[in-house]
Amino acid sequence: MKSGVIPSSAVGQKINEWYRYIRTFSVPDAEVLKAEIQQELKHMQHDSNLLLYYSLMEFRHQLMLDYLEPLEKLNIEDQPSLSELSRNIDSNQADLKGLLDYYVNFFRGMYEFDKREFISAITYYKQAEKKLSFVADHIERAEFYFKIAEAYYYMKQTYFSLINIKNAYEIYVEQETYNVRIIQCHFVFGVNLMDERNFEQAARHFKLALNMAQAEQKAQLVGRAYYNLGLCYYNQDLLDPAIDYFEKAVSTFESSRIVNSLPQAYFLITLIYYKQGKHDKASEYHKRGYEYAKETDDADYAVKFEFLQSLYQDQPNEEGIERCFQYLKNKNMYADIEDLALEVAKYYYEKKWFKLSASYFLQVEEARKQIQRSEGLYEIEI
Amino acid sequence: MKSGVIPSSAVGQKINEWYRYIRTFSVPDAEVLKAEIQQELKHMQHDSNLLLYYSLMEFRHQLMLDYLEPLEKLNIEDQPSLSELSRNIDSNQADLKGLLDYYVNFFRGMYEFDKREFISAITYYKQAEKKLSFVADHIERAEFYFKIAEAYYYMKQTYFSLINIKNAYEIYVEQETYNVRIIQCHFVFGVNLMDERNFEQAARHFKLALNMAQAEQKAQLVGRAYYNLGLCYYNQDLLDPAIDYFEKAVSTFESSRIVNSLPQAYFLITLIYYKQGKHDKASEYHKRGYEYAKETDDADYAVKFEFLQSLYQDQPNEEGIERCFQYLKNKNMYADIEDLALEVAKYYYEKKWFKLSASYFLQVEEARKQIQRSEGLYEIEI
């Protein structure tokens, strides 16, 4: 995301706060928040859903003022209580209330998702789902299915992610102007299918995404499609086609100056060249990738490039490798430890350094246990 | 299951066929199937849900006959078509049709589940869910949630398994007479929580199950609770408490002659004694466990006992180990290969046979890829 651009989920969360003030008739606080949000809208990433939510809340804000105004002429003892007033508004505007309840939960879900609190995100999305019947617009329903599919993907609930992304996709394809979302749907299909090692179907989705992204001339999405295709082959140990696609991703990102996406792609190209024993090529990509990581303040990838350096020296630098793993542990990045420890174990196996190899395999096991543990934070109380 | 006892899912599937004949007014075929099913009911495992389904179908069978009877007095040209007749019955008996549609799909789901076709099972369960509103009875709804939770557990969709088992549990606890189902709910909670390595909560559920099973004097469930508690500690590498619980499971099963459950428990006790270097104890349990496996024609466990024999000799018998893995591969039992290969890898690591250790770690990786592949057979077509 470009720096200075405010994510819509953060603004959504602020509108939720605004709603709380409106519901308690806290006019001054509500006015302040409304003004703040109006400012933030100018710097927000485009999100038509959020703009709709804002308009609804503006309308609800006005309702609050309209209900309060005539009361000023009444004596205190004749004024209805605020909770009575609130009930009146809710029952006269049941559809509006339903819609607002939907958006409160939907944007709260997005907000939790952005914090990578997936379980919490799903809990709010499920609340939103109960009010989905108030959402008449098909596209808004599709947005809902899309968001929930994303969250299930990160929770590794593959089956449900696929069901929901299919729901979203089937709505978007009926429309003329939702090609970007259709491309993103193909990505969600593809990454889920890769989790199941169904690479053939995954590649099919990424290629569909690629063709559409090229037609739409969206460099970010073209690059992402190439990158995903690269992953698809890399995960099958088909290193040459993987390199080809990663190279294409890199040149797409570079020619459009999408610098943030570069360290990741450079990292995998570098890793593959090392695995193939092409040390000159590897050094070249290592150097450029490391520079991009520094340029974009991407500390995680900077550390990972240092890891490659440590591993693929003539005499691997065990301390350097451990330093990298310690960094990842401190950040709870156990999925990365799993991947990298497995690379080390396999590399040492090839080198016939079996003792070290086996000890890294044990680290892979340890990382997996940590991952299972962190996936299982579903709060089910009986 | 006792031999000679027919699983209710098989009878359910036969009632589904019967329904197909009824719907096409194929009276002779319907009569034959009805008679067959009446015979099978006498040898079926008890299932009150299925008996209800049978009664509904009997009623529907009679409806078919009642509708056909007056037609015999009419001239051919005045008779309504069979599809007209069918529509009449459906619209006059909409609730009955809804219920039957529910049961058709529910029992088809169970049937697929028993064949370990979990994706297919879920597809039918989801069809059933659409008709769940016709099911007024709370307990029948609980049965539905329970079944779907079971299927999601095997599909490793932990989050959804937990949600559904919670739904089922909350209905059963409201009743007086569903303690067996409540115990089974605790098992489903527990095994899901073990998948998330949340051993504390898992053990809590197994202990609740144990207390209830003892109060109910159900030896099978008492033994199963002990066994699950054993697993819970075994998975944390807490071998002494694990042995204690497995021993209790064994003595419960033995004193009630529940022989089928014995090889599994003996296997883990034997394995633990070998891991602890207690070879005398291990040999003793190995001998008895192997005999139980032979007695119950449990070929899988017979092979696994042979595996232990091969591994824990003074000089491990690599050929014997490979023979076992080949057997498991032929039966697509990759989860077992994963577990056993990991045992070998860790054992050889301790023995400082690092080359062999690393090569078994590689087999663990291979097995995992196979498991991911076989989990991912969700047929999503776009």
mmCIF file of N, CA, C and O in Angstrom, chain A residues 119 122 126 152 155-160 162-163 166 169-170 186 189 195-197 204-205 237 342 346 349 354-355 357-359 361-362 364-365 368-369 372-373 376-378 380-382, chain B residues 119 122-123 126 152 155-160 162-163 166 169-170 186 189 195-197 204-205 237 342 346 349 354-355 357-359 361-362 364-365 368-369 372-373 376-378 380-382:
data_model
loop_
_atom_site.group_PDB
_atom_site.id
_atom_site.type_symbol
_atom_site.label_atom_id
_atom_site.label_comp_id
_atom_site.label_asym_id
_atom_site.label_seq_id
_atom_site.Cartn_x
_atom_site.Cartn_y
_atom_site.Cartn_z
ATOM 1 N N ILE A 119 -9.417 -15.383 13.436
ATOM 2 C CA ILE A 119 -10.551 -15.970 14.148
ATOM 3 C C ILE A 119 -11.539 -14.874 14.532
ATOM 4 O O ILE A 119 -12.750 -15.004 14.355
ATOM 5 N N ILE A 122 -13.427 -13.679 11.523
ATOM 6 C CA ILE A 122 -14.511 -14.585 11.138
ATOM 7 C C ILE A 122 -15.712 -14.413 12.060
ATOM 8 O O ILE A 122 -16.862 -14.453 11.622
ATOM 9 N N LYS A 126 -19.300 -13.482 10.660
ATOM 10 C CA LYS A 126 -20.472 -14.339 10.880
ATOM 11 C C LYS A 126 -21.641 -13.516 11.419
ATOM 12 O O LYS A 126 -22.793 -13.780 11.096
ATOM 13 N N TYR A 152 -10.827 -17.473 5.538
ATOM 14 C CA TYR A 152 -10.728 -18.934 5.666
ATOM 15 C C TYR A 152 -9.447 -19.448 5.020
ATOM 16 O O TYR A 152 -8.881 -20.434 5.470
ATOM 17 N N MET A 155 -6.853 -19.174 7.501
ATOM 18 C CA MET A 155 -7.089 -20.132 8.583
ATOM 19 C C MET A 155 -6.906 -21.570 8.117
ATOM 20 O O MET A 155 -7.108 -22.503 8.882
ATOM 21 N N LYS A 156 -6.555 -21.748 6.838
ATOM 22 C CA LYS A 156 -6.356 -23.081 6.251
ATOM 23 C C LYS A 156 -7.629 -23.929 6.301
ATOM 24 O O LYS A 156 -7.574 -25.150 6.404
ATOM 25 N N GLN A 157 -8.793 -23.260 6.267
ATOM 26 C CA GLN A 157 -10.059 -23.981 6.165
ATOM 27 C C GLN A 157 -10.408 -23.997 4.674
ATOM 28 O O GLN A 157 -11.347 -23.335 4.213
ATOM 29 N N THR A 158 -9.603 -24.768 3.945
ATOM 30 C CA THR A 158 -9.592 -24.741 2.486
ATOM 31 C C THR A 158 -10.966 -24.965 1.871
ATOM 32 O O THR A 158 -11.382 -24.250 0.960
ATOM 33 N N TYR A 159 -11.645 -25.967 2.384
ATOM 34 C CA TYR A 159 -12.944 -26.333 1.818
ATOM 35 C C TYR A 159 -13.897 -25.141 1.846
ATOM 36 O O TYR A 159 -14.564 -24.830 0.858
ATOM 37 N N PHE A 160 -13.925 -24.433 2.976
ATOM 38 C CA PHE A 160 -14.862 -23.320 3.120
ATOM 39 C C PHE A 160 -14.407 -22.094 2.362
ATOM 40 O O PHE A 160 -15.218 -21.317 1.874
ATOM 41 N N LEU A 162 -12.938 -22.259 -0.484
ATOM 42 C CA LEU A 162 -13.312 -22.541 -1.873
ATOM 43 C C LEU A 162 -14.811 -22.338 -2.103
ATOM 44 O O LEU A 162 -15.220 -21.768 -3.115
ATOM 45 N N ILE A 163 -15.627 -22.786 -1.157
ATOM 46 C CA ILE A 163 -17.077 -22.612 -1.311
ATOM 47 C C ILE A 163 -17.425 -21.129 -1.403
ATOM 48 O O ILE A 163 -18.197 -20.701 -2.256
ATOM 49 N N LYS A 166 -16.221 -19.354 -4.563
ATOM 50 C CA LYS A 166 -17.065 -19.732 -5.698
ATOM 51 C C LYS A 166 -18.346 -18.882 -5.701
ATOM 52 O O LYS A 166 -18.771 -18.394 -6.751
ATOM 53 N N TYR A 169 -17.358 -15.430 -6.916
ATOM 54 C CA TYR A 169 -17.022 -15.459 -8.344
ATOM 55 C C TYR A 169 -18.274 -15.482 -9.209
ATOM 56 O O TYR A 169 -18.389 -14.749 -10.193
ATOM 57 N N GLU A 170 -19.230 -16.323 -8.808
ATOM 58 C CA GLU A 170 -20.424 -16.488 -9.642
ATOM 59 C C GLU A 170 -21.255 -15.211 -9.717
ATOM 60 O O GLU A 170 -21.984 -15.007 -10.689
ATOM 61 N N HIS A 186 -9.664 -15.575 -8.894
ATOM 62 C CA HIS A 186 -8.802 -16.637 -9.434
ATOM 63 C C HIS A 186 -7.576 -16.847 -8.539
ATOM 64 O O HIS A 186 -7.132 -17.973 -8.338
ATOM 65 N N PHE A 189 -8.813 -18.889 -5.540
ATOM 66 C CA PHE A 189 -8.934 -20.287 -5.969
ATOM 67 C C PHE A 189 -7.556 -20.943 -6.014
ATOM 68 O O PHE A 189 -7.327 -22.011 -5.471
ATOM 69 N N ASP A 195 -2.532 -25.265 -1.797
ATOM 70 C CA ASP A 195 -2.486 -25.891 -0.467
ATOM 71 C C ASP A 195 -2.850 -27.367 -0.537
ATOM 72 O O ASP A 195 -2.424 -28.159 0.296
ATOM 73 N N GLU A 196 -3.682 -27.705 -1.507
ATOM 74 C CA GLU A 196 -4.068 -29.110 -1.676
ATOM 75 C C GLU A 196 -3.152 -29.835 -2.652
ATOM 76 O O GLU A 196 -3.442 -30.961 -3.032
ATOM 77 N N ARG A 197 -2.097 -29.157 -3.085
ATOM 78 C CA ARG A 197 -1.177 -29.696 -4.082
ATOM 79 C C ARG A 197 -1.898 -30.101 -5.367
ATOM 80 O O ARG A 197 -1.509 -31.040 -6.045
ATOM 81 N N ARG A 204 -4.157 -23.344 -13.791
ATOM 82 C CA ARG A 204 -5.217 -22.926 -14.710
ATOM 83 C C ARG A 204 -5.835 -21.601 -14.236
ATOM 84 O O ARG A 204 -6.039 -20.677 -15.031
ATOM 85 N N HIS A 205 -6.104 -21.510 -12.932
ATOM 86 C CA HIS A 205 -6.687 -20.271 -12.409
ATOM 87 C C HIS A 205 -5.717 -19.097 -12.544
ATOM 88 O O HIS A 205 -6.115 -17.990 -12.890
ATOM 89 N N ASP A 237 8.825 -28.561 -7.470
ATOM 90 C CA ASP A 237 10.250 -28.749 -7.757
ATOM 91 C C ASP A 237 10.571 -28.662 -9.239
ATOM 92 O O ASP A 237 11.542 -29.260 -9.696
ATOM 93 N N LEU A 342 13.576 -26.534 6.269
ATOM 94 C CA LEU A 342 13.488 -27.653 5.327
ATOM 95 C C LEU A 342 14.505 -27.481 4.194
ATOM 96 O O LEU A 342 15.138 -28.453 3.752
ATOM 97 N N LYS A 346 17.464 -30.236 3.517
ATOM 98 C CA LYS A 346 17.626 -30.917 2.229
ATOM 99 C C LYS A 346 18.986 -30.600 1.592
ATOM 100 O O LYS A 346 19.621 -31.463 0.993
ATOM 101 N N TYR A 349 21.563 -32.558 3.351
ATOM 102 C CA TYR A 349 21.427 -33.970 2.972
ATOM 103 C C TYR A 349 22.182 -34.234 1.671
ATOM 104 O O TYR A 349 22.942 -35.193 1.556
ATOM 105 N N PHE A 354 24.987 -35.384 7.150
ATOM 106 C CA PHE A 354 23.727 -35.966 7.613
ATOM 107 C C PHE A 354 23.354 -35.553 9.027
ATOM 108 O O PHE A 354 22.186 -35.403 9.351
ATOM 109 N N LYS A 355 24.344 -35.364 9.874
ATOM 110 C CA LYS A 355 24.026 -35.014 11.251
ATOM 111 C C LYS A 355 23.317 -33.655 11.309
ATOM 112 O O LYS A 355 22.253 -33.507 11.915
ATOM 113 N N SER A 357 21.889 -32.191 8.805
ATOM 114 C CA SER A 357 20.638 -32.321 8.060
ATOM 115 C C SER A 357 19.519 -32.781 8.992
ATOM 116 O O SER A 357 18.453 -32.163 9.075
ATOM 117 N N ALA A 358 19.795 -33.871 9.726
ATOM 118 C CA ALA A 358 18.760 -34.420 10.612
ATOM 119 C C ALA A 358 18.364 -33.408 11.680
ATOM 120 O O ALA A 358 17.187 -33.290 12.034
ATOM 121 N N SER A 359 19.346 -32.633 12.165
ATOM 122 C CA SER A 359 18.993 -31.691 13.231
ATOM 123 C C SER A 359 18.082 -30.589 12.684
ATOM 124 O O SER A 359 17.212 -30.088 13.390
ATOM 125 N N PHE A 361 15.924 -31.109 10.210
ATOM 126 C CA PHE A 361 14.613 -31.758 10.075
ATOM 127 C C PHE A 361 13.858 -31.696 11.407
ATOM 128 O O PHE A 361 12.647 -31.485 11.442
ATOM 129 N N LEU A 362 14.596 -31.870 12.505
ATOM 130 C CA LEU A 362 13.937 -31.770 13.815
ATOM 131 C C LEU A 362 13.389 -30.366 14.046
ATOM 132 O O LEU A 362 12.320 -30.193 14.632
ATOM 133 N N VAL A 364 12.252 -28.471 11.700
ATOM 134 C CA VAL A 364 11.026 -28.413 10.892
ATOM 135 C C VAL A 364 9.859 -28.939 11.720
ATOM 136 O O VAL A 364 8.785 -28.323 11.785
ATOM 137 N N GLU A 365 10.076 -30.076 12.389
ATOM 138 C CA GLU A 365 9.013 -30.670 13.221
ATOM 139 C C GLU A 365 8.568 -29.700 14.311
ATOM 140 O O GLU A 365 7.381 -29.535 14.568
ATOM 141 N N ARG A 368 6.458 -26.952 12.960
ATOM 142 C CA ARG A 368 5.102 -27.412 12.622
ATOM 143 C C ARG A 368 4.211 -27.466 13.840
ATOM 144 O O ARG A 368 3.036 -27.121 13.785
ATOM 145 N N LYS A 369 4.785 -27.941 14.949
ATOM 146 C CA LYS A 369 3.987 -27.985 16.175
ATOM 147 C C LYS A 369 3.546 -26.578 16.570
ATOM 148 O O LYS A 369 2.411 -26.361 16.975
ATOM 149 N N GLN A 372 0.659 -25.497 14.305
ATOM 150 C CA GLN A 372 -0.620 -26.109 14.683
ATOM 151 C C GLN A 372 -1.196 -25.416 15.902
ATOM 152 O O GLN A 372 -2.380 -25.154 15.991
ATOM 153 N N ARG A 373 -0.304 -25.119 16.851
ATOM 154 C CA ARG A 373 -0.751 -24.488 18.084
ATOM 155 C C ARG A 373 -1.355 -23.119 17.786
ATOM 156 O O ARG A 373 -2.413 -22.773 18.286
ATOM 157 N N GLY A 376 -4.740 -22.973 16.258
ATOM 158 C CA GLY A 376 -5.855 -23.457 17.059
ATOM 159 C C GLY A 376 -6.241 -22.516 18.167
ATOM 160 O O GLY A 376 -6.197 -22.883 19.321
ATOM 161 N N LEU A 377 -6.613 -21.318 17.823
ATOM 162 C CA LEU A 377 -7.001 -20.398 18.878
ATOM 163 C C LEU A 377 -8.495 -20.138 18.816
ATOM 164 O O LEU A 377 -8.982 -19.094 19.182
ATOM 165 N N TYR A 378 -9.206 -21.112 18.276
ATOM 166 C CA TYR A 378 -10.653 -20.977 18.187
ATOM 167 C C TYR A 378 -11.220 -21.055 19.589
ATOM 168 O O TYR A 378 -11.046 -22.040 20.286
ATOM 169 N N ILE A 380 -13.721 -21.968 21.717
ATOM 170 C CA ILE A 380 -14.955 -22.724 21.870
ATOM 171 C C ILE A 380 -15.033 -23.080 23.339
ATOM 172 O O ILE A 380 -14.178 -23.780 23.859
ATOM 173 N N GLU A 381 -16.020 -22.559 24.017
ATOM 174 C CA GLU A 381 -16.109 -22.858 25.443
ATOM 175 C C GLU A 381 -17.330 -23.692 25.752
ATOM 176 O O GLU A 381 -18.436 -23.365 25.368
ATOM 177 N N ILE A 382 -17.100 -24.774 26.440
ATOM 178 C CA ILE A 382 -18.196 -25.649 26.871
ATOM 179 C C ILE A 382 -17.974 -25.942 28.335
ATOM 180 O O ILE A 382 -16.912 -26.365 28.725
ATOM 181 N N ILE B 119 -15.793 -35.882 1.465
ATOM 182 C CA ILE B 119 -16.259 -34.740 0.675
ATOM 183 C C ILE B 119 -17.664 -35.014 0.168
ATOM 184 O O ILE B 119 -18.554 -34.168 0.234
ATOM 185 N N ILE B 122 -20.162 -34.717 2.948
ATOM 186 C CA ILE B 122 -20.497 -33.328 3.263
ATOM 187 C C ILE B 122 -21.456 -32.746 2.231
ATOM 188 O O ILE B 122 -22.369 -31.990 2.566
ATOM 189 N N THR B 123 -21.266 -33.111 0.974
ATOM 190 C CA THR B 123 -22.148 -32.602 -0.073
ATOM 191 C C THR B 123 -23.596 -33.004 0.212
ATOM 192 O O THR B 123 -24.511 -32.182 0.119
ATOM 193 N N LYS B 126 -24.972 -31.234 3.264
ATOM 194 C CA LYS B 126 -25.345 -29.848 2.980
ATOM 195 C C LYS B 126 -26.715 -29.784 2.308
ATOM 196 O O LYS B 126 -27.484 -28.860 2.538
ATOM 197 N N TYR B 152 -16.361 -33.149 9.265
ATOM 198 C CA TYR B 152 -15.378 -32.062 9.201
ATOM 199 C C TYR B 152 -14.119 -32.419 9.980
ATOM 200 O O TYR B 152 -13.022 -32.004 9.616
ATOM 201 N N MET B 155 -12.022 -34.300 7.738
ATOM 202 C CA MET B 155 -11.519 -33.431 6.668
ATOM 203 C C MET B 155 -10.540 -32.388 7.201
ATOM 204 O O MET B 155 -10.053 -31.553 6.457
ATOM 205 N N LYS B 156 -10.290 -32.429 8.521
ATOM 206 C CA LYS B 156 -9.370 -31.479 9.164
ATOM 207 C C LYS B 156 -9.849 -30.036 9.019
ATOM 208 O O LYS B 156 -9.046 -29.109 8.963
ATOM 209 N N GLN B 157 -11.164 -29.846 8.922
ATOM 210 C CA GLN B 157 -11.726 -28.497 8.933
ATOM 211 C C GLN B 157 -12.136 -28.223 10.384
ATOM 212 O O GLN B 157 -13.321 -28.157 10.737
ATOM 213 N N THR B 158 -11.088 -28.088 11.206
ATOM 214 C CA THR B 158 -11.234 -28.066 12.658
ATOM 215 C C THR B 158 -12.238 -27.029 13.146
ATOM 216 O O THR B 158 -13.091 -27.309 13.994
ATOM 217 N N TYR B 159 -12.112 -25.837 12.610
ATOM 218 C CA TYR B 159 -12.963 -24.742 13.064
ATOM 219 C C TYR B 159 -14.439 -25.105 12.909
ATOM 220 O O TYR B 159 -15.248 -24.907 13.814
ATOM 221 N N PHE B 160 -14.788 -25.679 11.761
ATOM 222 C CA PHE B 160 -16.189 -25.993 11.499
ATOM 223 C C PHE B 160 -16.653 -27.217 12.260
ATOM 224 O O PHE B 160 -17.811 -27.321 12.646
ATOM 225 N N LEU B 162 -15.661 -27.898 15.226
ATOM 226 C CA LEU B 162 -15.916 -27.405 16.582
ATOM 227 C C LEU B 162 -17.238 -26.644 16.670
ATOM 228 O O LEU B 162 -18.004 -26.812 17.615
ATOM 229 N N ILE B 163 -17.516 -25.817 15.673
ATOM 230 C CA ILE B 163 -18.780 -25.067 15.686
ATOM 231 C C ILE B 163 -19.964 -26.023 15.697
ATOM 232 O O ILE B 163 -20.916 -25.862 16.458
ATOM 233 N N LYS B 166 -20.400 -28.076 18.891
ATOM 234 C CA LYS B 166 -20.938 -27.224 19.951
ATOM 235 C C LYS B 166 -22.462 -27.108 19.814
ATOM 236 O O LYS B 166 -23.194 -27.207 20.802
ATOM 237 N N TYR B 169 -23.913 -30.418 20.999
ATOM 238 C CA TYR B 169 -23.759 -30.555 22.451
ATOM 239 C C TYR B 169 -24.811 -29.743 23.197
ATOM 240 O O TYR B 169 -25.438 -30.221 24.142
ATOM 241 N N GLU B 170 -25.009 -28.505 22.736
ATOM 242 C CA GLU B 170 -25.920 -27.627 23.467
ATOM 243 C C GLU B 170 -27.361 -28.124 23.428
ATOM 244 O O GLU B 170 -28.151 -27.816 24.323
ATOM 245 N N HIS B 186 -17.952 -34.936 23.672
ATOM 246 C CA HIS B 186 -16.679 -34.608 24.324
ATOM 247 C C HIS B 186 -15.506 -35.217 23.552
ATOM 248 O O HIS B 186 -14.452 -34.600 23.429
ATOM 249 N N PHE B 189 -14.952 -32.931 20.525
ATOM 250 C CA PHE B 189 -14.243 -31.736 20.991
ATOM 251 C C PHE B 189 -12.760 -32.061 21.184
ATOM 252 O O PHE B 189 -11.877 -31.366 20.690
ATOM 253 N N ASP B 195 -5.772 -31.830 17.587
ATOM 254 C CA ASP B 195 -5.231 -31.401 16.291
ATOM 255 C C ASP B 195 -4.627 -30.010 16.374
ATOM 256 O O ASP B 195 -3.723 -29.667 15.618
ATOM 257 N N GLU B 196 -5.165 -29.204 17.279
ATOM 258 C CA GLU B 196 -4.629 -27.851 17.457
ATOM 259 C C GLU B 196 -3.565 -27.807 18.543
ATOM 260 O O GLU B 196 -3.142 -26.732 18.937
ATOM 261 N N ARG B 197 -3.189 -28.988 19.040
ATOM 262 C CA ARG B 197 -2.228 -29.089 20.139
ATOM 263 C C ARG B 197 -2.671 -28.289 21.364
ATOM 264 O O ARG B 197 -1.850 -27.787 22.119
ATOM 265 N N ARG B 204 -9.356 -31.999 29.309
ATOM 266 C CA ARG B 204 -10.530 -31.653 30.112
ATOM 267 C C ARG B 204 -11.779 -32.341 29.539
ATOM 268 O O ARG B 204 -12.572 -32.930 30.277
ATOM 269 N N HIS B 205 -11.924 -32.282 28.210
ATOM 270 C CA HIS B 205 -13.089 -32.933 27.597
ATOM 271 C C HIS B 205 -13.048 -34.448 27.784
ATOM 272 O O HIS B 205 -14.067 -35.073 28.059
ATOM 273 N N ASP B 237 4.644 -35.967 24.395
ATOM 274 C CA ASP B 237 5.854 -36.674 24.813
ATOM 275 C C ASP B 237 5.907 -36.897 26.319
ATOM 276 O O ASP B 237 7.000 -37.002 26.887
ATOM 277 N N LEU B 342 8.433 -40.888 11.100
ATOM 278 C CA LEU B 342 8.955 -39.922 12.064
ATOM 279 C C LEU B 342 9.544 -40.637 13.284
ATOM 280 O O LEU B 342 10.595 -40.239 13.807
ATOM 281 N N LYS B 346 13.488 -40.244 14.325
ATOM 282 C CA LYS B 346 13.908 -39.755 15.634
ATOM 283 C C LYS B 346 14.728 -40.819 16.385
ATOM 284 O O LYS B 346 15.699 -40.496 17.069
ATOM 285 N N TYR B 349 18.121 -40.891 14.935
ATOM 286 C CA TYR B 349 18.840 -39.681 15.336
ATOM 287 C C TYR B 349 19.472 -39.886 16.715
ATOM 288 O O TYR B 349 20.646 -39.583 16.931
ATOM 289 N N PHE B 354 22.893 -40.847 11.561
ATOM 290 C CA PHE B 354 22.302 -39.638 10.998
ATOM 291 C C PHE B 354 21.891 -39.783 9.537
ATOM 292 O O PHE B 354 20.916 -39.197 9.099
ATOM 293 N N LYS B 355 22.634 -40.575 8.793
ATOM 294 C CA LYS B 355 22.298 -40.702 7.375
ATOM 295 C C LYS B 355 20.921 -41.344 7.214
ATOM 296 O O LYS B 355 20.051 -40.836 6.505
ATOM 297 N N SER B 357 18.661 -41.560 9.536
ATOM 298 C CA SER B 357 17.688 -40.665 10.152
ATOM 299 C C SER B 357 17.179 -39.651 9.131
ATOM 300 O O SER B 357 15.971 -39.487 8.925
ATOM 301 N N ALA B 358 18.122 -38.979 8.466
ATOM 302 C CA ALA B 358 17.726 -37.943 7.503
ATOM 303 C C ALA B 358 16.896 -38.540 6.374
ATOM 304 O O ALA B 358 15.941 -37.919 5.901
ATOM 305 N N SER B 359 17.241 -39.765 5.956
ATOM 306 C CA SER B 359 16.490 -40.333 4.833
ATOM 307 C C SER B 359 15.044 -40.633 5.258
ATOM 308 O O SER B 359 14.125 -40.520 4.455
ATOM 309 N N PHE B 361 13.440 -38.816 7.535
ATOM 310 C CA PHE B 361 12.791 -37.502 7.567
ATOM 311 C C PHE B 361 12.282 -37.140 6.166
ATOM 312 O O PHE B 361 11.207 -36.561 6.016
ATOM 313 N N LEU B 362 13.066 -37.487 5.150
ATOM 314 C CA LEU B 362 12.612 -37.205 3.783
ATOM 315 C C LEU B 362 11.337 -37.986 3.460
ATOM 316 O O LEU B 362 10.450 -37.490 2.766
ATOM 317 N N VAL B 364 9.072 -38.727 5.633
ATOM 318 C CA VAL B 364 8.001 -37.998 6.316
ATOM 319 C C VAL B 364 7.471 -36.893 5.395
ATOM 320 O O VAL B 364 6.262 -36.727 5.214
ATOM 321 N N GLU B 365 8.412 -36.146 4.789
ATOM 322 C CA GLU B 365 8.008 -35.059 3.881
ATOM 323 C C GLU B 365 7.164 -35.589 2.727
ATOM 324 O O GLU B 365 6.156 -35.000 2.358
ATOM 325 N N ARG B 368 3.711 -36.434 3.785
ATOM 326 C CA ARG B 368 2.888 -35.236 4.014
ATOM 327 C C ARG B 368 2.335 -34.686 2.720
ATOM 328 O O ARG B 368 1.197 -34.241 2.654
ATOM 329 N N LYS B 369 3.180 -34.694 1.695
ATOM 330 C CA LYS B 369 2.692 -34.210 0.396
ATOM 331 C C LYS B 369 1.525 -35.064 -0.081
ATOM 332 O O LYS B 369 0.533 -34.564 -0.596
ATOM 333 N N GLN B 372 -1.627 -34.097 1.876
ATOM 334 C CA GLN B 372 -2.228 -32.844 1.399
ATOM 335 C C GLN B 372 -2.989 -33.086 0.106
ATOM 336 O O GLN B 372 -4.075 -32.567 -0.097
ATOM 337 N N ARG B 373 -2.380 -33.889 -0.764
ATOM 338 C CA ARG B 373 -3.004 -34.154 -2.055
ATOM 339 C C ARG B 373 -4.345 -34.859 -1.861
ATOM 340 O O ARG B 373 -5.337 -34.512 -2.475
ATOM 341 N N GLY B 376 -7.238 -32.861 -0.634
ATOM 342 C CA GLY B 376 -7.745 -31.819 -1.516
ATOM 343 C C GLY B 376 -8.519 -32.360 -2.687
ATOM 344 O O GLY B 376 -8.144 -32.140 -3.822
ATOM 345 N N LEU B 377 -9.583 -33.057 -2.420
ATOM 346 C CA LEU B 377 -10.349 -33.586 -3.540
ATOM 347 C C LEU B 377 -11.680 -32.881 -3.627
ATOM 348 O O LEU B 377 -12.666 -33.414 -4.082
ATOM 349 N N TYR B 378 -11.698 -31.650 -3.127
ATOM 350 C CA TYR B 378 -12.927 -30.867 -3.181
ATOM 351 C C TYR B 378 -13.194 -30.511 -4.631
ATOM 352 O O TYR B 378 -12.389 -29.860 -5.281
ATOM 353 N N ILE B 380 -14.426 -28.332 -6.943
ATOM 354 C CA ILE B 380 -14.928 -26.987 -7.192
ATOM 355 C C ILE B 380 -14.645 -26.711 -8.655
ATOM 356 O O ILE B 380 -13.495 -26.698 -9.073
ATOM 357 N N GLU B 381 -15.676 -26.534 -9.427
ATOM 358 C CA GLU B 381 -15.435 -26.297 -10.849
ATOM 359 C C GLU B 381 -15.852 -24.901 -11.250
ATOM 360 O O GLU B 381 -16.957 -24.468 -10.977
ATOM 361 N N ILE B 382 -14.943 -24.220 -11.878
ATOM 362 C CA ILE B 382 -15.227 -22.870 -12.391
ATOM 363 C C ILE B 382 -14.719 -22.841 -13.817
ATOM 364 O O ILE B 382 -13.586 -23.182 -14.067
#
